mmCIF file of C-alpha atoms in Angstrom:
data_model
loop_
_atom_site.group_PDB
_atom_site.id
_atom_site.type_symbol
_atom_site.label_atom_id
_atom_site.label_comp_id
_atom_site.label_asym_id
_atom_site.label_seq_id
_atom_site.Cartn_x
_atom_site.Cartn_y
_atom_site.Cartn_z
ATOM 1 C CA UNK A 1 -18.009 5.942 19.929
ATOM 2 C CA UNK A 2 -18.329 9.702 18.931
ATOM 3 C CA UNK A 3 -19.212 12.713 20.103
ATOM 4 C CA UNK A 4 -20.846 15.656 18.589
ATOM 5 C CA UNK A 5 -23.837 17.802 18.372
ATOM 6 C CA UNK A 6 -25.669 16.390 15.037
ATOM 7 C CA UNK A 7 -28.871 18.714 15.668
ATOM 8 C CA UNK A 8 -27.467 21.992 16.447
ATOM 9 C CA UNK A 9 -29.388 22.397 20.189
ATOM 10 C CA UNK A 10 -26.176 23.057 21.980
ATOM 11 C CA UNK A 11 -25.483 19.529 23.330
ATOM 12 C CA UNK A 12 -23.137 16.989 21.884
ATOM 13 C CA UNK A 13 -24.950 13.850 20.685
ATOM 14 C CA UNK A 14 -23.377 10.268 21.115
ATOM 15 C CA UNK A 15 -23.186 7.385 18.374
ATOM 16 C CA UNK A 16 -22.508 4.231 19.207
ATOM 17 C CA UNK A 17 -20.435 1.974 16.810
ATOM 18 C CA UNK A 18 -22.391 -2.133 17.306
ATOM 19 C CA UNK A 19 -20.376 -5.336 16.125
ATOM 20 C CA UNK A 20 -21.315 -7.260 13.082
ATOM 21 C CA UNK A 21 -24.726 -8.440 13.325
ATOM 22 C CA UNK A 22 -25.533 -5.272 15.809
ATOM 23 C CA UNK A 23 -26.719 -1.959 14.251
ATOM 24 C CA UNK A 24 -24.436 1.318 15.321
ATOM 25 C CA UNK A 25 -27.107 3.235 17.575
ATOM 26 C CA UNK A 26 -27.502 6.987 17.843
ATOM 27 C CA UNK A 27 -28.596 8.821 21.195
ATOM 28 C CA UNK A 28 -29.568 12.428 21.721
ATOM 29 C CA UNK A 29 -29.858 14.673 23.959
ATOM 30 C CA UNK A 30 -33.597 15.848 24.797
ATOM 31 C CA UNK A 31 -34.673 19.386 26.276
ATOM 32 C CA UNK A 32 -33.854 17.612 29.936
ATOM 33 C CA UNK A 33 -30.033 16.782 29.079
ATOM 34 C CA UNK A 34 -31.202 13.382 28.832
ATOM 35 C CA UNK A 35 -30.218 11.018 26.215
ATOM 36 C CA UNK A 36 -32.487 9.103 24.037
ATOM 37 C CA UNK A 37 -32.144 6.710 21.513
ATOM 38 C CA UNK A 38 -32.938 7.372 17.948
ATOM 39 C CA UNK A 39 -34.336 4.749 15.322
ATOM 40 C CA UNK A 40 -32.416 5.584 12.147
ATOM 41 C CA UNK A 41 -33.585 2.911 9.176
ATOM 42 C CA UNK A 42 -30.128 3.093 7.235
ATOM 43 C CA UNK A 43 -28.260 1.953 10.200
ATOM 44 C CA UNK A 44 -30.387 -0.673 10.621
ATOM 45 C CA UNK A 45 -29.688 -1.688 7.072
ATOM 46 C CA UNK A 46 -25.919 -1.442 8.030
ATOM 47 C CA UNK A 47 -25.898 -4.046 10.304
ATOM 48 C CA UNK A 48 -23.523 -6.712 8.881
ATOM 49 C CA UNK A 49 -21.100 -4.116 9.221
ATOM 50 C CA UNK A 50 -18.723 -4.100 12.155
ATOM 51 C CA UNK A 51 -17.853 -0.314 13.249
ATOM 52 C CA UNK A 52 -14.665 0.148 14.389
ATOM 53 C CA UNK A 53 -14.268 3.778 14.604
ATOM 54 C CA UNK A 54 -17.322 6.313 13.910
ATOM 55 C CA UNK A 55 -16.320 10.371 13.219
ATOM 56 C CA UNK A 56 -18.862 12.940 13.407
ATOM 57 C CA UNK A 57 -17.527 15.827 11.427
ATOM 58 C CA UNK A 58 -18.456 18.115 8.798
ATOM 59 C CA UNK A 59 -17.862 16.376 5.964
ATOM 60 C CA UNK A 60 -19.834 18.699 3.225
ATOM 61 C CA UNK A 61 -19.480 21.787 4.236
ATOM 62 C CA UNK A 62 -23.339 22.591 4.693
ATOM 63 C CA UNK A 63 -22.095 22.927 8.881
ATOM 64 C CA UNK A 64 -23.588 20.289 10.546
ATOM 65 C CA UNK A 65 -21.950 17.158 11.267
ATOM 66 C CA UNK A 66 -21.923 14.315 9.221
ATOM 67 C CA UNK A 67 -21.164 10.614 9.778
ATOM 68 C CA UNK A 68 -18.188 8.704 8.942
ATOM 69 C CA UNK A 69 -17.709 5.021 10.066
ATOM 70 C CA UNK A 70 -14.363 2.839 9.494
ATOM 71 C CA UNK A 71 -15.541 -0.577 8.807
ATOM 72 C CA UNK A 72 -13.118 -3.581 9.812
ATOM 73 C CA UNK A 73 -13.075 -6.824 11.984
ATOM 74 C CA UNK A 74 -11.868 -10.370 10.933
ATOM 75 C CA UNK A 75 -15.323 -11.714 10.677
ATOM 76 C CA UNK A 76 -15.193 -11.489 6.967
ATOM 77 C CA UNK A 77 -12.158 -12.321 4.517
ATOM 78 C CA UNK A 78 -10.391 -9.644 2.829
ATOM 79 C CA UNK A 79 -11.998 -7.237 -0.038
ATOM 80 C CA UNK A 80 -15.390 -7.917 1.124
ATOM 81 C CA UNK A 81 -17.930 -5.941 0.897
ATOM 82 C CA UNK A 82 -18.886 -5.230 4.171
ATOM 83 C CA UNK A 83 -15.016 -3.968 4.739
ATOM 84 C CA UNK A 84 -15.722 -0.692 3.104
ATOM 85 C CA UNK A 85 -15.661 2.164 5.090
ATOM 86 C CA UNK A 86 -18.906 4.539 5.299
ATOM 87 C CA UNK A 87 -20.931 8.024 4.845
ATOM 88 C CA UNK A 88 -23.883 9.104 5.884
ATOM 89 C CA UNK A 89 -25.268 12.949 5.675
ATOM 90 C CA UNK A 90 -26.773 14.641 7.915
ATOM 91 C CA UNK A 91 -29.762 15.958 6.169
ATOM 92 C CA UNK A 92 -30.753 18.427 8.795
ATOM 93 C CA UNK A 93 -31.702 17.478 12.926
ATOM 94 C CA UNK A 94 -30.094 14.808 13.281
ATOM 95 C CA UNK A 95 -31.449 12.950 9.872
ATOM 96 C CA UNK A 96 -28.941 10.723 8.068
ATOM 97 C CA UNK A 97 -28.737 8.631 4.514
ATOM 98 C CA UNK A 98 -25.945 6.837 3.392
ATOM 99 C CA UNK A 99 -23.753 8.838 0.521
ATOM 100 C CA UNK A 100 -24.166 7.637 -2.586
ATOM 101 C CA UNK A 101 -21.355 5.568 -4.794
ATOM 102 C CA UNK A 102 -18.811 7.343 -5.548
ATOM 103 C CA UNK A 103 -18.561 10.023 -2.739
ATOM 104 C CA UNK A 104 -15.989 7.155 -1.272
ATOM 105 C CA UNK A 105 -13.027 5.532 -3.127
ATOM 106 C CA UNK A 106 -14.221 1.688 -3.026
ATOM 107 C CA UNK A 107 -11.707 0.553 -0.389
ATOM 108 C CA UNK A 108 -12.379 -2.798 1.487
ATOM 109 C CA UNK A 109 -9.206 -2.693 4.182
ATOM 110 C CA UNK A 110 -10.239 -4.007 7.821
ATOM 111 C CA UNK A 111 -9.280 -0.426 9.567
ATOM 112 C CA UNK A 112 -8.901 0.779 13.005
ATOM 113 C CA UNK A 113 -9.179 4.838 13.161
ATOM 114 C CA UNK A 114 -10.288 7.669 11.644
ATOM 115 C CA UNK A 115 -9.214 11.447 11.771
ATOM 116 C CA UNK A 116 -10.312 14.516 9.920
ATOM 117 C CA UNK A 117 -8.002 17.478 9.163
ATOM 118 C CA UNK A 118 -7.765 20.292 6.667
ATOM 119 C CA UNK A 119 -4.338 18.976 5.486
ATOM 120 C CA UNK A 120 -3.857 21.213 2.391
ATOM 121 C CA UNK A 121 -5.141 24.053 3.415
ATOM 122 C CA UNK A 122 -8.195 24.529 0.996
ATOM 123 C CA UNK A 123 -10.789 25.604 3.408
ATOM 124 C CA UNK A 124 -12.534 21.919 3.689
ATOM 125 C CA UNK A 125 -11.251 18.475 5.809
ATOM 126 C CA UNK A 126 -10.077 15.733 4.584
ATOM 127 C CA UNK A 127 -10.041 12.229 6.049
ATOM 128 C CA UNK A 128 -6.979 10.140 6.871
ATOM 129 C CA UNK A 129 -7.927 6.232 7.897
ATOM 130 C CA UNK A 130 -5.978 3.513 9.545
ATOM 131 C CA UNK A 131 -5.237 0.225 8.316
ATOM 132 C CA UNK A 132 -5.340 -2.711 11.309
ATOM 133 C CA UNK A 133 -4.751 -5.883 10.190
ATOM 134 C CA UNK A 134 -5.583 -8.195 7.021
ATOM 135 C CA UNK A 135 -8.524 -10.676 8.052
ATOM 136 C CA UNK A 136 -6.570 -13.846 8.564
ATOM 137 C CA UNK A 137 -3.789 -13.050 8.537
ATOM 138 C CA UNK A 138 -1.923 -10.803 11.565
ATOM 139 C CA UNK A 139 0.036 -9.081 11.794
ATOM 140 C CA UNK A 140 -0.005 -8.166 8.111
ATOM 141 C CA UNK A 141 -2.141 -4.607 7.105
ATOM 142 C CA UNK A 142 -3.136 -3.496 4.487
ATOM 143 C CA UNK A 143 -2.261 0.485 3.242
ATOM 144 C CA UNK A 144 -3.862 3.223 5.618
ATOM 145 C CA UNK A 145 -4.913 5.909 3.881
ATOM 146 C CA UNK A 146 -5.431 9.837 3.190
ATOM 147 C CA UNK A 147 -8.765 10.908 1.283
ATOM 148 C CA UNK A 148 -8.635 14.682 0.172
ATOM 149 C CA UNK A 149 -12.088 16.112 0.288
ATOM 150 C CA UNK A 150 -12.674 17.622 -3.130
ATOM 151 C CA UNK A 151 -16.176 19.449 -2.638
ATOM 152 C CA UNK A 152 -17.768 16.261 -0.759
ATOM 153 C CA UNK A 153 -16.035 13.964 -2.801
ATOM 154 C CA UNK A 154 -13.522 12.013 -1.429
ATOM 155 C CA UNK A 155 -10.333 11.069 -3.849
ATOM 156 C CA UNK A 156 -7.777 8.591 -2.250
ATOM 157 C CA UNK A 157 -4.097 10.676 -2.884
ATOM 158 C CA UNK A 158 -1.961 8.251 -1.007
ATOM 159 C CA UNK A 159 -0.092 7.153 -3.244
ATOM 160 C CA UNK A 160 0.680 10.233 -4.459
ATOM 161 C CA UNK A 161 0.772 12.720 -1.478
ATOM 162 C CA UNK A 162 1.582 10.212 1.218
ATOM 163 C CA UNK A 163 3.215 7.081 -0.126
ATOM 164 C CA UNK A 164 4.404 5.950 3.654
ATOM 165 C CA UNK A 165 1.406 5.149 4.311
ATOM 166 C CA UNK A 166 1.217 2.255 2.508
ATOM 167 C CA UNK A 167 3.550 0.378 4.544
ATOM 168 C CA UNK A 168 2.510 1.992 8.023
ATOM 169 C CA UNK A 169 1.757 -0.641 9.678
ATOM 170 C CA UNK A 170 -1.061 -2.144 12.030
ATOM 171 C CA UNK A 171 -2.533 1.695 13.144
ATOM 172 C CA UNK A 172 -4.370 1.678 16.841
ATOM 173 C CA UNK A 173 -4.582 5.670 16.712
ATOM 174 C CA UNK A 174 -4.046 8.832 14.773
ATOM 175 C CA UNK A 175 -3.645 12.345 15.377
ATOM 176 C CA UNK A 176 -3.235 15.239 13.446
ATOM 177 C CA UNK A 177 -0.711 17.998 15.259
ATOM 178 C CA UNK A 178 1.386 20.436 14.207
ATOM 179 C CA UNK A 179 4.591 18.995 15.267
ATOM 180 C CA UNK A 180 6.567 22.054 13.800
ATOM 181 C CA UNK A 181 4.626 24.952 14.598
ATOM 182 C CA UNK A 182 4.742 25.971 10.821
ATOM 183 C CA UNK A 183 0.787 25.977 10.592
ATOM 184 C CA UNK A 184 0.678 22.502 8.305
ATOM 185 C CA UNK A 185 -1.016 19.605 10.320
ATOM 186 C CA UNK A 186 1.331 16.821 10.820
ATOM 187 C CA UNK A 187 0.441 13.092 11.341
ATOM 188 C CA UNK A 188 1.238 10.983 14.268
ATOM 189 C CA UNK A 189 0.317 7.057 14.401
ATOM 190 C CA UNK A 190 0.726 4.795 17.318
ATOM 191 C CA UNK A 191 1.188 0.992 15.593
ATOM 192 C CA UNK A 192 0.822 -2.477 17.263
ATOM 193 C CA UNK A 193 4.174 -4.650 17.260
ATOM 194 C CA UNK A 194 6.366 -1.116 15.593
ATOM 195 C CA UNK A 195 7.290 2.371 16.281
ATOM 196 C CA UNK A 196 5.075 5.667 16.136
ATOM 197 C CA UNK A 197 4.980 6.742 12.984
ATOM 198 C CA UNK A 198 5.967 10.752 12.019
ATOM 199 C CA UNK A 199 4.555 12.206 9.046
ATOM 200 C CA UNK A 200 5.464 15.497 8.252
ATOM 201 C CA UNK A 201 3.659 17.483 5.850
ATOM 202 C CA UNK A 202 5.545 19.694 3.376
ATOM 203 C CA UNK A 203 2.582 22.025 1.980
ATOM 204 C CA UNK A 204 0.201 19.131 1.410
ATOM 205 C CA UNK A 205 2.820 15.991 0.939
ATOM 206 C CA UNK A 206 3.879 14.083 3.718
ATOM 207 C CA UNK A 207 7.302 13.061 4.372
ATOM 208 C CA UNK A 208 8.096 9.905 6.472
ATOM 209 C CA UNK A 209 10.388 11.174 9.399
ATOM 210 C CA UNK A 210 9.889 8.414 11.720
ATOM 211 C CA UNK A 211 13.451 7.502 11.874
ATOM 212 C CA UNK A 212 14.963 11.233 12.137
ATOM 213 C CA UNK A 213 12.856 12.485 14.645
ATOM 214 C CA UNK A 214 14.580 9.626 17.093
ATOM 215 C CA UNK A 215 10.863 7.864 16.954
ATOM 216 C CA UNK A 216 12.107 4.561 15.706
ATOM 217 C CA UNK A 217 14.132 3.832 18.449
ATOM 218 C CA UNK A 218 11.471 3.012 20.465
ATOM 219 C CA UNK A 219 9.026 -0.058 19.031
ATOM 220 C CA UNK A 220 6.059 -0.999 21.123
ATOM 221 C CA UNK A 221 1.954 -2.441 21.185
ATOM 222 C CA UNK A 222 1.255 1.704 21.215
ATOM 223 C CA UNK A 223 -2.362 2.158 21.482
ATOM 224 C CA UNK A 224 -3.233 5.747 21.736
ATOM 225 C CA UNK A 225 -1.945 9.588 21.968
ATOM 226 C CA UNK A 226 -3.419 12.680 22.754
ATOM 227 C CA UNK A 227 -1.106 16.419 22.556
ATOM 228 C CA UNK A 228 -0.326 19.379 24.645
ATOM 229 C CA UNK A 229 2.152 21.618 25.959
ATOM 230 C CA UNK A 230 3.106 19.969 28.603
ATOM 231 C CA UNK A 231 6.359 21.734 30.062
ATOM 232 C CA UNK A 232 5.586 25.454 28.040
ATOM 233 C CA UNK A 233 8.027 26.122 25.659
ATOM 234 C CA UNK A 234 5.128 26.705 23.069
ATOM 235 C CA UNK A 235 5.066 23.751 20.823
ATOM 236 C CA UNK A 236 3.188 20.469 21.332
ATOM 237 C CA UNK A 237 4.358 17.461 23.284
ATOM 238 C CA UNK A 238 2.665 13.714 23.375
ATOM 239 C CA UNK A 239 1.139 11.080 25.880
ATOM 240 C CA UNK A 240 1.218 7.819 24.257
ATOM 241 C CA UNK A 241 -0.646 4.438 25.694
ATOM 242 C CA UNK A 242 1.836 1.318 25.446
ATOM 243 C CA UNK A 243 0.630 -2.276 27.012
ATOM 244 C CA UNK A 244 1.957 -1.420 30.349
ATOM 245 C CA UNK A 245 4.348 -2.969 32.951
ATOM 246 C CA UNK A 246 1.641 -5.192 34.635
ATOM 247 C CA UNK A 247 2.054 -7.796 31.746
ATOM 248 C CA UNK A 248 4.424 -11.008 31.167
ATOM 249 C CA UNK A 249 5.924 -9.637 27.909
ATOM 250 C CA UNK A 250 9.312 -7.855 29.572
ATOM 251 C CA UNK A 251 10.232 -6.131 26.519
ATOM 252 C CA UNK A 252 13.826 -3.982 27.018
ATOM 253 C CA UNK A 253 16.353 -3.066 23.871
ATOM 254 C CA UNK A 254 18.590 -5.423 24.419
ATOM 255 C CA UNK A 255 15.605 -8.395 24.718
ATOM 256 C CA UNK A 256 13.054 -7.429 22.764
ATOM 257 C CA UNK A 257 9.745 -9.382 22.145
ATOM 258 C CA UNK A 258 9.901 -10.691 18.838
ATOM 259 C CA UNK A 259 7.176 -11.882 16.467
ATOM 260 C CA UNK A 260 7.508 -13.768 13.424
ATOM 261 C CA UNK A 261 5.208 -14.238 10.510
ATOM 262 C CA UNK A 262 4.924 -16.460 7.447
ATOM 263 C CA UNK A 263 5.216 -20.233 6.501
ATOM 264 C CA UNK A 264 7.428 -22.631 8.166
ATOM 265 C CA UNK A 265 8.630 -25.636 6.677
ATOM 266 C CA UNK A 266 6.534 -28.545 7.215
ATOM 267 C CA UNK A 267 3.211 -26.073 7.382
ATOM 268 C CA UNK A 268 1.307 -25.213 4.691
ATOM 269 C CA UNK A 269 -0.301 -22.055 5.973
ATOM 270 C CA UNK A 270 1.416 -19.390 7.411
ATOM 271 C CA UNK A 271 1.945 -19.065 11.093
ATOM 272 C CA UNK A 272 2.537 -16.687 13.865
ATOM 273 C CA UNK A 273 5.673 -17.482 16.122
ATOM 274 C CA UNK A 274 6.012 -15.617 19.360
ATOM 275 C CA UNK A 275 9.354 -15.715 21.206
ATOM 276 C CA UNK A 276 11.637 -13.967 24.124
ATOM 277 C CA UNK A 277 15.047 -13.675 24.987
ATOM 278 C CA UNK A 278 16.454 -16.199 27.805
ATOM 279 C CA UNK A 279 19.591 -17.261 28.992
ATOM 280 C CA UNK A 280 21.220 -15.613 25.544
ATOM 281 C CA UNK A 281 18.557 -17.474 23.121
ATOM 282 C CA UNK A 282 15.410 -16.883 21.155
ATOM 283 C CA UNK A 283 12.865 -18.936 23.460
ATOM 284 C CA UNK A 284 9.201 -20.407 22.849
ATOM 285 C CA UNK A 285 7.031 -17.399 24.453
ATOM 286 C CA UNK A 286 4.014 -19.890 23.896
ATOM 287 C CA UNK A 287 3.806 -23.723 25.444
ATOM 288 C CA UNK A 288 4.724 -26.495 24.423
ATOM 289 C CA UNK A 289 0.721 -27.345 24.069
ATOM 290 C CA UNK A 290 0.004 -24.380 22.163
ATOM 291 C CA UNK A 291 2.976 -25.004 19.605
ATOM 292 C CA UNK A 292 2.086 -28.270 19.145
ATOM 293 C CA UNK A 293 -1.318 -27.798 18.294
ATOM 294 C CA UNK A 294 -0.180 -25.185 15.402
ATOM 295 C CA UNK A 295 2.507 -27.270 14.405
ATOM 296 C CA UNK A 296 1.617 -30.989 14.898
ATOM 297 C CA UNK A 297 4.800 -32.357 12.664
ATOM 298 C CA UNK A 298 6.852 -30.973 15.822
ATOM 299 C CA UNK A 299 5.520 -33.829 18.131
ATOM 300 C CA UNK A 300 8.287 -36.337 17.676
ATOM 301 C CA UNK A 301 10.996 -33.683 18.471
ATOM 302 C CA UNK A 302 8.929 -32.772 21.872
ATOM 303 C CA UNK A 303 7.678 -35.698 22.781
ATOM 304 C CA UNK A 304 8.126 -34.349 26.360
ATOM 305 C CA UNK A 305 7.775 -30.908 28.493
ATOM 306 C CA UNK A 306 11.090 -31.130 29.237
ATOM 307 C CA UNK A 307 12.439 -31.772 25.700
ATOM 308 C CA UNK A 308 10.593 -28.659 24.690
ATOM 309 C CA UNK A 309 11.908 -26.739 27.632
ATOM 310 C CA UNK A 310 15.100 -27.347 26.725
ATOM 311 C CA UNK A 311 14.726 -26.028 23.120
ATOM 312 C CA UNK A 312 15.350 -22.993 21.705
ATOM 313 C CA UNK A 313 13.288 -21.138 18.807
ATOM 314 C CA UNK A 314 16.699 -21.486 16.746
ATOM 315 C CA UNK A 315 17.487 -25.178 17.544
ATOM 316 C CA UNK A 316 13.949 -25.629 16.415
ATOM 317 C CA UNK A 317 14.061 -23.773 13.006
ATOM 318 C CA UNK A 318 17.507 -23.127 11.697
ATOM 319 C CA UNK A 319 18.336 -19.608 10.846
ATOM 320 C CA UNK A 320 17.883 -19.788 7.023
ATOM 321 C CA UNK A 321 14.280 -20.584 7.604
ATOM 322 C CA UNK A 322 13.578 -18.026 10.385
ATOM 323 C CA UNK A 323 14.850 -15.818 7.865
ATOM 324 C CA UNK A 324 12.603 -15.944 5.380
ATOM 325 C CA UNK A 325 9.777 -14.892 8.012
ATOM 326 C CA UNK A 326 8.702 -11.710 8.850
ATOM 327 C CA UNK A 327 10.121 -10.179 11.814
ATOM 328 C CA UNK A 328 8.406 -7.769 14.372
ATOM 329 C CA UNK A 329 10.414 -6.351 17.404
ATOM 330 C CA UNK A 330 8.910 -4.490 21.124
ATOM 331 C CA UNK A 331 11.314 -3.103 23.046
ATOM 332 C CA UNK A 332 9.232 -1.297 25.704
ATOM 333 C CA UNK A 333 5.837 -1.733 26.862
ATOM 334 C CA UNK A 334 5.980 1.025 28.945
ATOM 335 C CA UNK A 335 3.453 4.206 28.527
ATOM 336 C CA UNK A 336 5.115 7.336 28.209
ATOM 337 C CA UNK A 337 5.307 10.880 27.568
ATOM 338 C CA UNK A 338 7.285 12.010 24.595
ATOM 339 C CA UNK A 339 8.628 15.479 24.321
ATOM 340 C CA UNK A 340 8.642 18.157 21.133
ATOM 341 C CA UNK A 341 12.507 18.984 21.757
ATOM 342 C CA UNK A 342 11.693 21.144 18.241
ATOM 343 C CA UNK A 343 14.742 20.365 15.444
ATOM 344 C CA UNK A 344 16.256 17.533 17.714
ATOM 345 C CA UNK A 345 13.551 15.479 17.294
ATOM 346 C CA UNK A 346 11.678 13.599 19.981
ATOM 347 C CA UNK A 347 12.800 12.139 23.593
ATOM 348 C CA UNK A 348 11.001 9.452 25.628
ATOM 349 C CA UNK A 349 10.441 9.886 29.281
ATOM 350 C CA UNK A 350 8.251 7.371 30.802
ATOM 351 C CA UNK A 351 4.984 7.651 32.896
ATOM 352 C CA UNK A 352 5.324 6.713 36.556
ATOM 353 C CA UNK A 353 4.659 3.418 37.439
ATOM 354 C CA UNK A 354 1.371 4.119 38.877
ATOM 355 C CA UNK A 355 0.237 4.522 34.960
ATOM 356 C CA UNK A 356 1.691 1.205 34.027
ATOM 357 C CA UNK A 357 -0.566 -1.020 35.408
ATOM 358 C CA UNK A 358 -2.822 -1.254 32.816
ATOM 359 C CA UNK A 359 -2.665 -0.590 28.617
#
């Protein structure tokens, strides 16, 4: 959803993103404080399109707030047309049409997020968008991206101005913060099945310092952050969503969860492999049910609960074939606060266990 005031009476205004199939629906606020829903014909039009994260910001300049709407979802395959992200004016009280071709880079990624930020410093903002996963095919993503906002026109630059993007991973949040204090907006990402993600931006080009700033110690399913100052020395610290403590997946350093990707022999397709560490080996995290029905040519070497309890992920498939997989580590699902210790980076404290039970 998103907040805003679209008409300019003082009250914020509420869009509501709908599924494939399901129209995104706008409601606004009448004389009363009440809000009412309004019938607007291009979202109707819009409704193959799954909404995954609407922004109501002021896209043109002309100060109202426009309409931007990450499209995603694993309903359709990948580089479809109803993947592409989109933009609709506000042509004055609350009236939208879509932008027209070419206002947008043709992009047709399955996002998650999207955040809007002056991040060069030319007076208009610009749009950065998360990647979430490739349509069949998790936990693979395709490249996030930053759009710079060149009078209304948005020109995709990440290749150019924020290369680690390509390769951030599967993004769940974004936020832009000035990590440094030196008055250039920084980017932070929280990432399913990795580490948060710091950007740093060096007078318009961003600089991956995920690993320097301590950040990529810590890998989890992070699913959200929000900023303030939260013990007063003046710069910005960070409260970051993980899965929680009230979950099986016991994730700690020294046994992390692990999840592998990509085709194992006697498959055709490629396949997702969850495990755990046990007794000093890489066990099944699924059943013996749930392998089998992935992985049918397995049946003969479990023909029995117990032979499959008994069986490690490595006994199963030797080491030369497991490494030829992707490989995604969590070693902490727990929520926590991380803290702006300035040139040292950042340090992890976690919430109390009160704000574990639930992602």
């Amino acid at each position: 959803m998103a907040w805003g005031d679209i008409d300019g009476d003082g009250d914020d205004d509420l869009y509501l993103g709908g599924a494939a199939g399901d129209a995104g629906k706008l409601y606004r606020h009448d004389q009363n404080h009440e809000l009412h829903k309004v019938n607007i014909q291009i979202f109707a039009e819009d409704d193959e399109y799954e909404d995954m994260a609407p922004l109501l910001f002021d896209a043109d300049g002309d100060s109202d707030l426009d309409l931007f709407v990450v499209s995603g979802g694993v309903e359709y395959p990948p580089n479809d047309e109803r993947l592409r992200d989109r933009l609709y004016w506000n042509m004055g009280q609350g009236r939208f049409i879509r932008a027209d071709e070419g206002v947008l880079p043709d992009l047709r990624d399955a996002g998650s997020v999207a955040a809007a930020s002056d991040f060069d410093r030319d007076g208009d903002l610009d749009l950065f968008i998360g990647a979430r996963v490739v349509p069949g095919a998790y936990p693979l993503s395709a490249s996030s991206r930053l759009l710079r906002n060149e009078q209304g026109r948005f020109i995709d630059v990440t290749h150019d101005e924020a290369k680690p993007l390509e390769k951030a991973g599967m993004v769940t949040s974004a936020l832009w913060t000035d990590v440094d204090g030196n008055g250039w907006p920084d980017l932070l990402l929280t990432v399913e099945w990795g580490s948060i993600r710091f950007l740093r931006n060096d007078r318009g080009v961003f600089k991956d310092e995920t690993v320097s700033s301590g950040l990529a110690q810590q890998t989890g399913w992070w699913n959200g952050i929000q900023g303030r100052d939260l013990d007063g020395d003046r710069d910005i610290d960070y409260v970051i969503t993980n899965l929680g403590w009230n979950t099986p997946y016991q994730a700690t350093v020294s046994q992390p969860e692990v999840l592998f990707y990509g085709t194992l022999p006697g498959v055709l397709d490629p396949r997702i492999l969850e495990a755990f560490h046990e007794d000093n080996q890489l066990s099944f995290r699924r059943g013996r049910t749930c392998i089998l029905r992935a992985m049918p040519y397995l049946v003969p070497r479990f023909p029995s609960y117990g032979s499959f309890a008994k069986s490690s992920v490595v006994d199963t498939f030797d080491e030369t074939a497991l490494s030829k997989l992707s490989r995604y580590q969590v070693n902490t699902s727990a929520s926590c606060v991380l803290m702006n210790e300035g040139k040292d980076g950042f340090s992890f404290r976690p919430l109390p266990r009160i704000a574990q039970a639930a992602p």
